[in-house]
Amino acid sequence: DIQMTQSPSSVSASVGDRVTITCRASQGINSWLAWYQQKPGKAPKLLIYAASILQSGVPSRFSGSGSGTDFTLTISSLQPEDFATYFCQQGDTFPPTFGGGTKVEIK
Amino acid sequence: QVQLQESGPGLVKPSETLSLTCTVSGGSISGYHWSWIRQPPGKGLEYIGYIYYRGSTNYNPSLKSRVTISVDTSKNQFSLKLSSVTAADTAVYYCARRPTPSAYYFDYWGQGTLVTVSS
């Protein structure tokens, strides 16, 4: 299986900050990467797919980039509703696999 | 708006079979692949497998010997069976839709249901 490694595992930030989360695949996955946001007790919500395509309805402060093995999720100006855990997921090779998650906490 | 809802027992005894159903509303089950994904408490997400509405399946090799996913298009439902469960199978189980056959990502998810394996 392809291993997905996220960093950092947690980050403390303030409202208005720019936050960047990275995800590295153990082998090349082209651009088949998705990002999800998960709040406590809730299902994951798709934010970005194909590395950089914003899912319908997701605010434009979220953006994704990368290809091959290295990817980033950027929140340009953190809002109160963005405090959550973020997961990456590779969709190139079966079975799809997920990163361990990055918890974005209030500083 | 497509909605998914998991249902089934919240407590299963060790060595028994876990059975869950996902009901799709607000849209048809036809035309899509439907997946099961789980998340042990406090841990990351693990992919279990999928079924195409016509009945073809593919399972995570790590669980393949114990998993069966089936579909009932007349009820707009699909189901998961996981046999010979142990405490390691305790998790929140999610059903989800894969919107395109060309890549694995999931645009609609159920709210999740916690299944605890304990005697």
Coordinates of C-alpha atoms in Angstrom, one line a residue, chain B residues 22 24 29-30 32 34 36 50-57 59 68-80:
Chain B
C22 CA -26.1 2.5 4.1
V24 CA -28.8 6.6 0.0
I29 CA -27.5 4.6 -6.2
S30 CA -27.2 3.8 -9.9
Y32 CA -21.8 5.2 -8.9
W34 CA -20.1 3.1 -3.1
W36 CA -17.1 1.7 3.3
Y50 CA -16.4 -0.6 -2.6
I51 CA -19.2 -1.9 -4.7
Y52 CA -20.4 -0.6 -8.1
Y53 CA -24.2 -0.3 -8.4
R54 CA -24.1 -3.2 -10.8
G55 CA -22.6 -5.5 -8.2
S56 CA -18.8 -5.6 -8.9
T57 CA -16.7 -5.2 -5.8
Y59 CA -11.8 -5.0 -1.2
T68 CA -18.5 -8.8 1.9
I69 CA -20.2 -5.7 0.4
S70 CA -23.6 -6.1 -1.4
V71 CA -26.1 -3.7 -3.0
D72 CA -29.9 -3.5 -3.3
T73 CA -30.7 -1.0 -6.0
S74 CA -34.4 -1.4 -5.4
K75 CA -34.0 0.0 -1.9
N76 CA -31.1 2.4 -2.8
Q77 CA -29.0 0.7 -0.2
F78 CA -25.7 -1.1 0.1
S79 CA -24.4 -3.2 2.9
L80 CA -21.2 -4.3 4.7

